[in-house]
PDB file of N, CA and C in Angstrom:
ATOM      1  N   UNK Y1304     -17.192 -20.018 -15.442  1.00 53.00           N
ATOM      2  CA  UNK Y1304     -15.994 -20.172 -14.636  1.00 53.00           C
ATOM      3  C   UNK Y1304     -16.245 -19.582 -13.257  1.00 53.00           C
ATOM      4  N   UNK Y1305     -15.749 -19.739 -12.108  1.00 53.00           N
ATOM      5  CA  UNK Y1305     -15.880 -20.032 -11.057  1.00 53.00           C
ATOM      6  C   UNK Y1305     -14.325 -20.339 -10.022  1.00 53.00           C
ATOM      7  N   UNK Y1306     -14.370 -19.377  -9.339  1.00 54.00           N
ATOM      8  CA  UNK Y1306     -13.120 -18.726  -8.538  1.00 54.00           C
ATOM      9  C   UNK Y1306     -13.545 -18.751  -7.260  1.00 54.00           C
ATOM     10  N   UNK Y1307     -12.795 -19.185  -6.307  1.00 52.00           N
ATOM     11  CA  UNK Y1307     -12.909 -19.175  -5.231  1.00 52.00           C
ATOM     12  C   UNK Y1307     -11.811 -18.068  -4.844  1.00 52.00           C
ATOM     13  N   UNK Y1308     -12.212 -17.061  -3.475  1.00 53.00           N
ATOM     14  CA  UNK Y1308     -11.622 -16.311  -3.226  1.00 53.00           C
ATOM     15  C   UNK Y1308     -12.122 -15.497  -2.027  1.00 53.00           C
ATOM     16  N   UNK Y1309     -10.870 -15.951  -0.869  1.00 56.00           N
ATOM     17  CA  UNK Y1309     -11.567 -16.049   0.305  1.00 56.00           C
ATOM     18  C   UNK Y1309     -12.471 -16.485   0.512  1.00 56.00           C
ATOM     19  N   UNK Y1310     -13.330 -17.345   0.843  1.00 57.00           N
ATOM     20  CA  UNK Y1310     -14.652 -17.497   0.983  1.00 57.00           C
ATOM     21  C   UNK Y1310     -15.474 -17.129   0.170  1.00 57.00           C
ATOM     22  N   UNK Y1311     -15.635 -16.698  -1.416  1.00 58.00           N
ATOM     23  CA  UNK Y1311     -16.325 -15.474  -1.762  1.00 58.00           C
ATOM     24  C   UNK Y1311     -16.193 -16.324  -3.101  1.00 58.00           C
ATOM     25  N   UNK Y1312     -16.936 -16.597  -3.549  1.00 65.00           N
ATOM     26  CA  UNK Y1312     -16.772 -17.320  -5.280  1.00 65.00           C
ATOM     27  C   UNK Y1312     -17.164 -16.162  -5.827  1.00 65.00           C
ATOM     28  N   UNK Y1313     -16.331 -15.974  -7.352  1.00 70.00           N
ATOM     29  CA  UNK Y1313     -16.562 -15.002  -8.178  1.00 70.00           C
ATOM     30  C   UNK Y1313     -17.115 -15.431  -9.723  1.00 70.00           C
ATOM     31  N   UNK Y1314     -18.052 -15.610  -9.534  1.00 81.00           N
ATOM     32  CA  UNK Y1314     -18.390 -16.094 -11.092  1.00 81.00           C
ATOM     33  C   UNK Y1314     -18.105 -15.538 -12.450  1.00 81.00           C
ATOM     34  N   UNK Y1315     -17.109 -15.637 -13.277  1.00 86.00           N
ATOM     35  CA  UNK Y1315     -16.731 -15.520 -14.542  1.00 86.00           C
ATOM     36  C   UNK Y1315     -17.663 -15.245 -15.266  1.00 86.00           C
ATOM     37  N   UNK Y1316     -18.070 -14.108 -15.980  1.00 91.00           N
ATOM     38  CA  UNK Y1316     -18.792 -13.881 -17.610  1.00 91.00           C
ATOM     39  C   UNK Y1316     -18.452 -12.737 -18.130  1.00 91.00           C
ATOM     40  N   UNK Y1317     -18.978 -12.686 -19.087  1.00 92.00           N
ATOM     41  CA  UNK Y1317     -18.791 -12.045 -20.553  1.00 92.00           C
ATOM     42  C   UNK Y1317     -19.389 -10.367 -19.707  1.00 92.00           C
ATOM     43  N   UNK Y1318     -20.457 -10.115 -18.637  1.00 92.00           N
ATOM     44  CA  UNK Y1318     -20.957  -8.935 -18.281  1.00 92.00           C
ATOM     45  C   UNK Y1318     -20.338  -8.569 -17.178  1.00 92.00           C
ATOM     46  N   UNK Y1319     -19.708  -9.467 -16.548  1.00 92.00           N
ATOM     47  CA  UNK Y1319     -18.631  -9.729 -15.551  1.00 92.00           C
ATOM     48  C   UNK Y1319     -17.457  -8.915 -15.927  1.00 92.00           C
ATOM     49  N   UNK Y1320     -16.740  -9.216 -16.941  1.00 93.00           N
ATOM     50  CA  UNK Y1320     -15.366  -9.232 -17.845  1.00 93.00           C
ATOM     51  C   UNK Y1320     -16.193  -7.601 -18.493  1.00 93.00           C
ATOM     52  N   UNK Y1321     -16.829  -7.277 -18.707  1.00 93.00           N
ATOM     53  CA  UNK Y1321     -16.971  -5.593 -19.039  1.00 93.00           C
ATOM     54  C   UNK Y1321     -17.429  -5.049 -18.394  1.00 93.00           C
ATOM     55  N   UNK Y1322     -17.666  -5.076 -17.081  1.00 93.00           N
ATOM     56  CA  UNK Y1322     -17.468  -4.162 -16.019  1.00 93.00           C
ATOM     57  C   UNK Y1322     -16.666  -4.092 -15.555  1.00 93.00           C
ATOM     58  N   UNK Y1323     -15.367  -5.160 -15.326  1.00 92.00           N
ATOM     59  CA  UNK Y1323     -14.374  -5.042 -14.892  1.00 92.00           C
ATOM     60  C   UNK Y1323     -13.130  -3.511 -16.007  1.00 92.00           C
ATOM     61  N   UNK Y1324     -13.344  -4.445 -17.094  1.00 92.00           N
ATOM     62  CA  UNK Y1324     -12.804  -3.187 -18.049  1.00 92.00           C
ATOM     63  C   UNK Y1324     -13.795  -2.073 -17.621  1.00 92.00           C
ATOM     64  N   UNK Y1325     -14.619  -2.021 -17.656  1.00 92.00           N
ATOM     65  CA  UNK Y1325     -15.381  -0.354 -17.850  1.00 92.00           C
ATOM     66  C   UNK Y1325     -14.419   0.414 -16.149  1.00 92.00           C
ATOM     67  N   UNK Y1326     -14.565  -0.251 -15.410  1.00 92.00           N
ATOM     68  CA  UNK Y1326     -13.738   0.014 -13.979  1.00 92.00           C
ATOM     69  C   UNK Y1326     -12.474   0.482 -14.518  1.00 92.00           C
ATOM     70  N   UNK Y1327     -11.642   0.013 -14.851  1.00 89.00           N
ATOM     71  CA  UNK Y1327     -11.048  -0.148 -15.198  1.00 89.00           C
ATOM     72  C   UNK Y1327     -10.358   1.054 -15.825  1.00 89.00           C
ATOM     73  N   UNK Y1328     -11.053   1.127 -16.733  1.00 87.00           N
ATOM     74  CA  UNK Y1328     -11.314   3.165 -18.264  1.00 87.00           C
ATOM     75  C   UNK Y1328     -11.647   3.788 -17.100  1.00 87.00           C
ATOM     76  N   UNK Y1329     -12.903   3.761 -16.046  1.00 88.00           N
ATOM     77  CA  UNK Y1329     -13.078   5.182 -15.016  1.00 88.00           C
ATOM     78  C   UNK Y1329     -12.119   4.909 -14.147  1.00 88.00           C
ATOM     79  N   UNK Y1330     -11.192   4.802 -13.409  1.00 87.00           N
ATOM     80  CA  UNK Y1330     -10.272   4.720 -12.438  1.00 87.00           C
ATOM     81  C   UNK Y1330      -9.011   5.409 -12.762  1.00 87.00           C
ATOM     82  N   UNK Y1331      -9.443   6.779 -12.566  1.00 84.00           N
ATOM     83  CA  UNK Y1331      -8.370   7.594 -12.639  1.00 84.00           C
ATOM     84  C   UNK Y1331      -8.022   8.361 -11.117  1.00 84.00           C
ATOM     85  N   UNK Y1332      -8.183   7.888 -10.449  1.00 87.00           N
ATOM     86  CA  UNK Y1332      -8.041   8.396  -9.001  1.00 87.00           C
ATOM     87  C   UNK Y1332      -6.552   8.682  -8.526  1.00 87.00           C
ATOM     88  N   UNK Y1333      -6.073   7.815  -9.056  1.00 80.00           N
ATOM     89  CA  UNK Y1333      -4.306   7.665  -8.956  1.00 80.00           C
ATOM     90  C   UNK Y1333      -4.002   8.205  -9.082  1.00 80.00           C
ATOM     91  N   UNK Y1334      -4.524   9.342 -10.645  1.00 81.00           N
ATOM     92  CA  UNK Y1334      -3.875   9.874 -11.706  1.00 81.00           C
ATOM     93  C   UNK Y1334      -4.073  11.571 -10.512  1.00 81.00           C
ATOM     94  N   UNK Y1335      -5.525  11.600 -10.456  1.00 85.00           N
ATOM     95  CA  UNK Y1335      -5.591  13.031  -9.904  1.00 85.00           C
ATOM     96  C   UNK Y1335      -5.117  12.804  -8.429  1.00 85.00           C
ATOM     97  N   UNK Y1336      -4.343  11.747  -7.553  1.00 85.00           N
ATOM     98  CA  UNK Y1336      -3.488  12.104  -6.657  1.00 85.00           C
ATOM     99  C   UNK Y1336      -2.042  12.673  -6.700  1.00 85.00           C
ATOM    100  N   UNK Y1337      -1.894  11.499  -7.629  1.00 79.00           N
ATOM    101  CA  UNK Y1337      -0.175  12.116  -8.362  1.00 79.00           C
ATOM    102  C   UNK Y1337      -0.245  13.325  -8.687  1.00 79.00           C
ATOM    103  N   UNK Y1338      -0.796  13.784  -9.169  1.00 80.00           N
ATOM    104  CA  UNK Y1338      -0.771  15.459  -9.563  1.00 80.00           C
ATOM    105  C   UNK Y1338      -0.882  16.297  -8.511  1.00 80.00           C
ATOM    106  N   UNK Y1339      -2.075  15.870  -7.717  1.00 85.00           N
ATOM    107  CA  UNK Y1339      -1.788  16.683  -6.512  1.00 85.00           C
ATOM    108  C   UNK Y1339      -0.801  16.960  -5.600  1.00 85.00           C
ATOM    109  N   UNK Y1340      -0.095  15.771  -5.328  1.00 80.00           N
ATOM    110  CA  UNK Y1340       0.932  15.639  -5.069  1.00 80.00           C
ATOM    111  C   UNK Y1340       2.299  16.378  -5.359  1.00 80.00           C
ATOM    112  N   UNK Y1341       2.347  16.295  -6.715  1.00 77.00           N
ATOM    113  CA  UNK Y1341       3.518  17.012  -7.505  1.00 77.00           C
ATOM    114  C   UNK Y1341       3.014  18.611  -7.155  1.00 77.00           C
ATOM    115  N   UNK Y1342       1.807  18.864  -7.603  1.00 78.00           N
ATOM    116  CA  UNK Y1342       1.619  20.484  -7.789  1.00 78.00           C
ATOM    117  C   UNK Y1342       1.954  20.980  -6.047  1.00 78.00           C
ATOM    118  N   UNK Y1343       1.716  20.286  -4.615  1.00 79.00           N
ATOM    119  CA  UNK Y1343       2.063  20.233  -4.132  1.00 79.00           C
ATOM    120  C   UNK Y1343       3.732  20.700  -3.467  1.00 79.00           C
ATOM    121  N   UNK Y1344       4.241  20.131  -4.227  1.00 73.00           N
ATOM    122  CA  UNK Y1344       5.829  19.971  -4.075  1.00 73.00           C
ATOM    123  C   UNK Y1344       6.246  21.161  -4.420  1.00 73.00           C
ATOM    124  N   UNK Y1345       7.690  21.358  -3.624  1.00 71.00           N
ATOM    125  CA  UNK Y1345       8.142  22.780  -4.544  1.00 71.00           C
ATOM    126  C   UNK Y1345       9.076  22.594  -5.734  1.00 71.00           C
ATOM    127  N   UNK Y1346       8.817  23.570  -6.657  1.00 66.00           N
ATOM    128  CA  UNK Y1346       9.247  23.375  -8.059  1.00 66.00           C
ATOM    129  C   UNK Y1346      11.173  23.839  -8.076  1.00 66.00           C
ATOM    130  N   UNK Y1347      11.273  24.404  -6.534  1.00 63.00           N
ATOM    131  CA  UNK Y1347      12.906  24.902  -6.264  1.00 63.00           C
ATOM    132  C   UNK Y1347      12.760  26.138  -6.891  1.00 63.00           C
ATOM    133  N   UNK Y1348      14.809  26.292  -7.026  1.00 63.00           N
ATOM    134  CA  UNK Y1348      14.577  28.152  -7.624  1.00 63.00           C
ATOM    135  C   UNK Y1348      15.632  27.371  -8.792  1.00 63.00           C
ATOM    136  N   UNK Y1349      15.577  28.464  -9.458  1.00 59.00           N
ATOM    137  CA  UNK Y1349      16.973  28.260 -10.652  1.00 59.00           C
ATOM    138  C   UNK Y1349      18.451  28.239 -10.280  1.00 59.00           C
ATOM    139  N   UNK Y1350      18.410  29.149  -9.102  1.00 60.00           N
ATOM    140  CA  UNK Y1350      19.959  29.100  -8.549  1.00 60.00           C
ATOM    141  C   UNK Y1350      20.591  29.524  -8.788  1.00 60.00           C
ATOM    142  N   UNK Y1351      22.168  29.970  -8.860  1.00 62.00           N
ATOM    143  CA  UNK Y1351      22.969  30.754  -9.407  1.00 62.00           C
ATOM    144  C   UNK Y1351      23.208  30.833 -10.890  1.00 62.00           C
ATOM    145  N   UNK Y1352      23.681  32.350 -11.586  1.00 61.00           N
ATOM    146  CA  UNK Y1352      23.965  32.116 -12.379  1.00 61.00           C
ATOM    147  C   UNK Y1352      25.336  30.698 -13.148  1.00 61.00           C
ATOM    148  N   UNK Y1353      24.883  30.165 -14.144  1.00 61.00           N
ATOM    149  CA  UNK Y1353      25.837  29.086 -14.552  1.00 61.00           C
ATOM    150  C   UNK Y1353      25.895  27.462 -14.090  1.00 61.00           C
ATOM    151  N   UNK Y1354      24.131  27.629 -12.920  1.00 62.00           N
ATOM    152  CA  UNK Y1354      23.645  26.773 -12.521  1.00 62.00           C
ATOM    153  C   UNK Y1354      22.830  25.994 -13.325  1.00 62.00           C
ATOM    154  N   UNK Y1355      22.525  24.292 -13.308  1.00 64.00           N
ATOM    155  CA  UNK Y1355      21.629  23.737 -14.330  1.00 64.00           C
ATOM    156  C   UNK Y1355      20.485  24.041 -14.048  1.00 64.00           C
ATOM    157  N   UNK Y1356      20.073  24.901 -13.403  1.00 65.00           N
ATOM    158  CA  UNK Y1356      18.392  25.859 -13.493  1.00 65.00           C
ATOM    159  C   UNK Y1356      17.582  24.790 -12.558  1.00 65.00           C
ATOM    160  N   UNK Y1357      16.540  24.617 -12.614  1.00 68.00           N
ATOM    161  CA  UNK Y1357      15.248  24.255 -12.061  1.00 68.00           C
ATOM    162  C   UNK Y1357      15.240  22.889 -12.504  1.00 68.00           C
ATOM    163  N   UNK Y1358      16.142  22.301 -11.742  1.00 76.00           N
ATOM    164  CA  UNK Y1358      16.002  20.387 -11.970  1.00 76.00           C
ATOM    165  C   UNK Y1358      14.558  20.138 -11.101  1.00 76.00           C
ATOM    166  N   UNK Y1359      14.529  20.171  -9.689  1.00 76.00           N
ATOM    167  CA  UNK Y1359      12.944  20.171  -9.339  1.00 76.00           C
ATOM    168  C   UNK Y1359      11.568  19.802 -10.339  1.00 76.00           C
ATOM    169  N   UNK Y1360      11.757  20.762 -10.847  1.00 75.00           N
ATOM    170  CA  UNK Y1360      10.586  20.770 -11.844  1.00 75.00           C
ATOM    171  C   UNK Y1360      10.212  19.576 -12.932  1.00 75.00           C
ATOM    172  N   UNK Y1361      11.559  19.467 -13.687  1.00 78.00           N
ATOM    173  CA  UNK Y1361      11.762  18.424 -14.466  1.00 78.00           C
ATOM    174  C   UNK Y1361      11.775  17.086 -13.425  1.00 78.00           C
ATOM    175  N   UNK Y1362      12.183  16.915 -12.575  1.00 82.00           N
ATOM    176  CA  UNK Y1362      11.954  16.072 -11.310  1.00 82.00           C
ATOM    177  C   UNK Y1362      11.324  15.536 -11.290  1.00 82.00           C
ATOM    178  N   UNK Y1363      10.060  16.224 -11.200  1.00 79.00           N
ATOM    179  CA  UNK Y1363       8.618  16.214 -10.757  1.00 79.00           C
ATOM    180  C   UNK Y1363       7.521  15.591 -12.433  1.00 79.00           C
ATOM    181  N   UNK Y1364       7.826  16.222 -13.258  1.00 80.00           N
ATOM    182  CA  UNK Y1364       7.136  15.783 -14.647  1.00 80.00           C
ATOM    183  C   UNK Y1364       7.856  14.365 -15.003  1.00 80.00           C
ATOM    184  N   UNK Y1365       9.272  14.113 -14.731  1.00 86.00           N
ATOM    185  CA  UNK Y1365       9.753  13.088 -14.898  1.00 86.00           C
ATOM    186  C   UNK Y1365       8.818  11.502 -14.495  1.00 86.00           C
ATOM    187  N   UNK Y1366       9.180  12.038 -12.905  1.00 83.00           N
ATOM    188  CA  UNK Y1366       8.212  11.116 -11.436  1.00 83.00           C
ATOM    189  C   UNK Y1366       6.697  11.036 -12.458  1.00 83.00           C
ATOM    190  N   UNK Y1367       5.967  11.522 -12.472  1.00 82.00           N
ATOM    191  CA  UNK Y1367       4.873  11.889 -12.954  1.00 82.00           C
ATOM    192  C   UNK Y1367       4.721  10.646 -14.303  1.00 82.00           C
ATOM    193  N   UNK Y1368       5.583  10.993 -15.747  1.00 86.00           N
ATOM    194  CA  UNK Y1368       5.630   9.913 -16.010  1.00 86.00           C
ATOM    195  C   UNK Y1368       5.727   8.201 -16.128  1.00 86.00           C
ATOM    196  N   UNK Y1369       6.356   8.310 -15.127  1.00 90.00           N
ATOM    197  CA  UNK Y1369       7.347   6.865 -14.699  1.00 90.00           C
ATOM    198  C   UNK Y1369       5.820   6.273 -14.059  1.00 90.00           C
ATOM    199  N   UNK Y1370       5.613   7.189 -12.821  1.00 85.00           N
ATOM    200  CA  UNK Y1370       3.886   6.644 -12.238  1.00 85.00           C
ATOM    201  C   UNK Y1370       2.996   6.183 -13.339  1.00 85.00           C
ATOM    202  N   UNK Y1371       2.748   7.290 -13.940  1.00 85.00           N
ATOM    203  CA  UNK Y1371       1.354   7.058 -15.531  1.00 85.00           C
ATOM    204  C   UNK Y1371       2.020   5.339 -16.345  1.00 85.00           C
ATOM    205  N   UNK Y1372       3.195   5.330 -17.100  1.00 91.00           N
ATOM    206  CA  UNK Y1372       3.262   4.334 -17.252  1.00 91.00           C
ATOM    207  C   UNK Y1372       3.591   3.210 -16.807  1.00 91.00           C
ATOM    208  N   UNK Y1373       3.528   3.661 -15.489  1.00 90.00           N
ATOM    209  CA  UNK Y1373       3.836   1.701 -15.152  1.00 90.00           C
ATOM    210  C   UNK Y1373       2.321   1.708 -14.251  1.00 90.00           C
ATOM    211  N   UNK Y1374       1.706   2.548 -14.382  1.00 87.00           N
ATOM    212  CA  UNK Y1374      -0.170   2.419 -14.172  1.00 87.00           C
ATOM    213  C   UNK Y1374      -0.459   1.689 -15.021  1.00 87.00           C
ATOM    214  N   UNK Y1375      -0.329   2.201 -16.306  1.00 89.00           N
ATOM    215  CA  UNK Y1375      -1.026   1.838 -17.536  1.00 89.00           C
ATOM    216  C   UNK Y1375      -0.447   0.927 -17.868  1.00 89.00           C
ATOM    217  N   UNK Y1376       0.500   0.354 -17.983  1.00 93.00           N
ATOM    218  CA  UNK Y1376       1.122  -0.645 -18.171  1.00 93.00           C
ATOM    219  C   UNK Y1376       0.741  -2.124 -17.785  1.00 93.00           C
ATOM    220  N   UNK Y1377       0.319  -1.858 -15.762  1.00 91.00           N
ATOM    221  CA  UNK Y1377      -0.634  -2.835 -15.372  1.00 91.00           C
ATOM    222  C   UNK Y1377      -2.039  -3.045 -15.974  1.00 91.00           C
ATOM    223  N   UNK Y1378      -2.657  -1.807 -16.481  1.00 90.00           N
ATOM    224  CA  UNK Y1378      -3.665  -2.201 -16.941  1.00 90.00           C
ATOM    225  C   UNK Y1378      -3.925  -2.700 -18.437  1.00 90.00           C
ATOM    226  N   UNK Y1379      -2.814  -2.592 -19.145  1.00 93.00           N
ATOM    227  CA  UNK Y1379      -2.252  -3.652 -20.598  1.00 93.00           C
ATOM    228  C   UNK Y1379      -2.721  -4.921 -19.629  1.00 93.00           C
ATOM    229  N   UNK Y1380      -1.826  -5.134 -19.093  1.00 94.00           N
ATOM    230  CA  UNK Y1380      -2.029  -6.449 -18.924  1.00 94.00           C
ATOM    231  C   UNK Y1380      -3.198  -6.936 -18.726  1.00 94.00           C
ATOM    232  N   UNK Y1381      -3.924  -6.306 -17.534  1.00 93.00           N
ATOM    233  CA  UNK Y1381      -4.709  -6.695 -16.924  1.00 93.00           C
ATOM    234  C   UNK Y1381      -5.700  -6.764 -17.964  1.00 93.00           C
ATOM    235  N   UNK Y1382      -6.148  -5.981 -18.714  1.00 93.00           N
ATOM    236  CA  UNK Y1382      -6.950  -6.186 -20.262  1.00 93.00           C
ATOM    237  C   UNK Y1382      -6.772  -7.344 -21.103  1.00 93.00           C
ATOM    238  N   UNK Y1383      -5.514  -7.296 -21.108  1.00 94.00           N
ATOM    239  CA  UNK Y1383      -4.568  -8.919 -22.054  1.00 94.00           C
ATOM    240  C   UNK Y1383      -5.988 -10.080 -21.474  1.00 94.00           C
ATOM    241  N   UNK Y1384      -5.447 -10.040 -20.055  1.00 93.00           N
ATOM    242  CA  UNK Y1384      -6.211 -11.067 -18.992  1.00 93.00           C
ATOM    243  C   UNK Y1384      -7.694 -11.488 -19.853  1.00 93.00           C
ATOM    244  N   UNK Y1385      -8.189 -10.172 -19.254  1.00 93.00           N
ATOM    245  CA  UNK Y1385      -9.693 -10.362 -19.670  1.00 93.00           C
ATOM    246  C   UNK Y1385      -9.926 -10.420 -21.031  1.00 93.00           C
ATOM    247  N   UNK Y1386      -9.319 -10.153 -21.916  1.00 94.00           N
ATOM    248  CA  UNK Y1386      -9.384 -10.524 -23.177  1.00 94.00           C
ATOM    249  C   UNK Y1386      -9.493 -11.774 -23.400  1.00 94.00           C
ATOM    250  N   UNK Y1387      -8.667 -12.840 -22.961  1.00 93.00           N
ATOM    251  CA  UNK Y1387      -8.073 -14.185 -22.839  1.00 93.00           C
ATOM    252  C   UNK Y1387      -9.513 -14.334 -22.842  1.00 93.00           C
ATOM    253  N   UNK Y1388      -9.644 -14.456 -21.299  1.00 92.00           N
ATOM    254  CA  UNK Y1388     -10.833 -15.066 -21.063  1.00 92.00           C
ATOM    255  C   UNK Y1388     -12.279 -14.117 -20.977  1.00 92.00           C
ATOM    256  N   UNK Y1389     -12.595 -13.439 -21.913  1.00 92.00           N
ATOM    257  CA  UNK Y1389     -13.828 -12.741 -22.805  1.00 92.00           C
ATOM    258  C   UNK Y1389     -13.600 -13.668 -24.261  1.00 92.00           C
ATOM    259  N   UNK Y1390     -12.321 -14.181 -24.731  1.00 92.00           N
ATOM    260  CA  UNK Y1390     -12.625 -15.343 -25.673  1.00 92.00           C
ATOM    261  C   UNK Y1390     -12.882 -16.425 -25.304  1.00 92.00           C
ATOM    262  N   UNK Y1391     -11.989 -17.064 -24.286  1.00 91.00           N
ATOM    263  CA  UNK Y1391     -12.613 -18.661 -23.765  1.00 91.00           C
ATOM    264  C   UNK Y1391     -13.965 -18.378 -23.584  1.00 91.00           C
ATOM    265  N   UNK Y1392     -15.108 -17.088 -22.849  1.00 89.00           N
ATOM    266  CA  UNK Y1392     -16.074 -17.271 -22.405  1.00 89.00           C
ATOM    267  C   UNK Y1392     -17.238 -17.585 -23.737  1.00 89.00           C
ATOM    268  N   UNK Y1393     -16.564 -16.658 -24.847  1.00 89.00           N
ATOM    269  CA  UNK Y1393     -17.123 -16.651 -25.710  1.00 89.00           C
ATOM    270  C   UNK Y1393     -17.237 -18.000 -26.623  1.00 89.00           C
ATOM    271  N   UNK Y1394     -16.151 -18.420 -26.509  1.00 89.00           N
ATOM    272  CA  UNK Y1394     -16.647 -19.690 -27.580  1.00 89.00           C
ATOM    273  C   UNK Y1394     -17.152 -20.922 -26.667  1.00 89.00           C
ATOM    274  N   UNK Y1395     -17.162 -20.902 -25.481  1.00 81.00           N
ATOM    275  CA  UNK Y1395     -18.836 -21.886 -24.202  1.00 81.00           C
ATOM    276  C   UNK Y1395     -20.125 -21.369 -24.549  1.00 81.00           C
ATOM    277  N   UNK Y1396     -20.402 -20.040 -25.044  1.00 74.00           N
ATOM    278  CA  UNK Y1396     -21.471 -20.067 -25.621  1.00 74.00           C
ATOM    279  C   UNK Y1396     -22.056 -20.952 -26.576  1.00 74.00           C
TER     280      UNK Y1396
END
């Protein structure tokens, strides 16, 4: 298979399609910005007594989640993808 893109054909295979996944598993770059980011931030104070304490914090681990899974989420898919076609490639063999 055979993609045109920009100017740039990308040829489809089976060693193709697992480097893309292997990219894919190492690409955590996101992950150690978001964190930096958060640890970054201030966590607030607790506030007066009878106050709901340190929302900040929970804030921040909240954010943190929401990022991680809708990361990972794209990369479900994006696996789905290459799955698809790591079988079409496989049965042209």
């Amino acid at each position: 298979m055979t993609e045109q893109h920009t100017d740039l054909a990308v040829e489809y295979s089976i060693p193709y399609i697992l480097r893309q996944v292997a990219a894919i598993q190492a690409d955590t770059a996101y992950l150690r910005e978001v964190l930096s980011k958060l640890a970054e931030m201030s966590d607030g104070d607790s506030g007066d007594s009878g106050s709901p304490g340190n929302v900040q914090g929970q804030a921040k681990a909240e954010a943190f989640g929401v990022i991680v899974k809708s990361r990972e989420t794209t990369n479900q898919q994006i696996l789905r993808l290459y799955e698809k076609m790591y079988m079409e490639l496989s049965k042209a063999e």
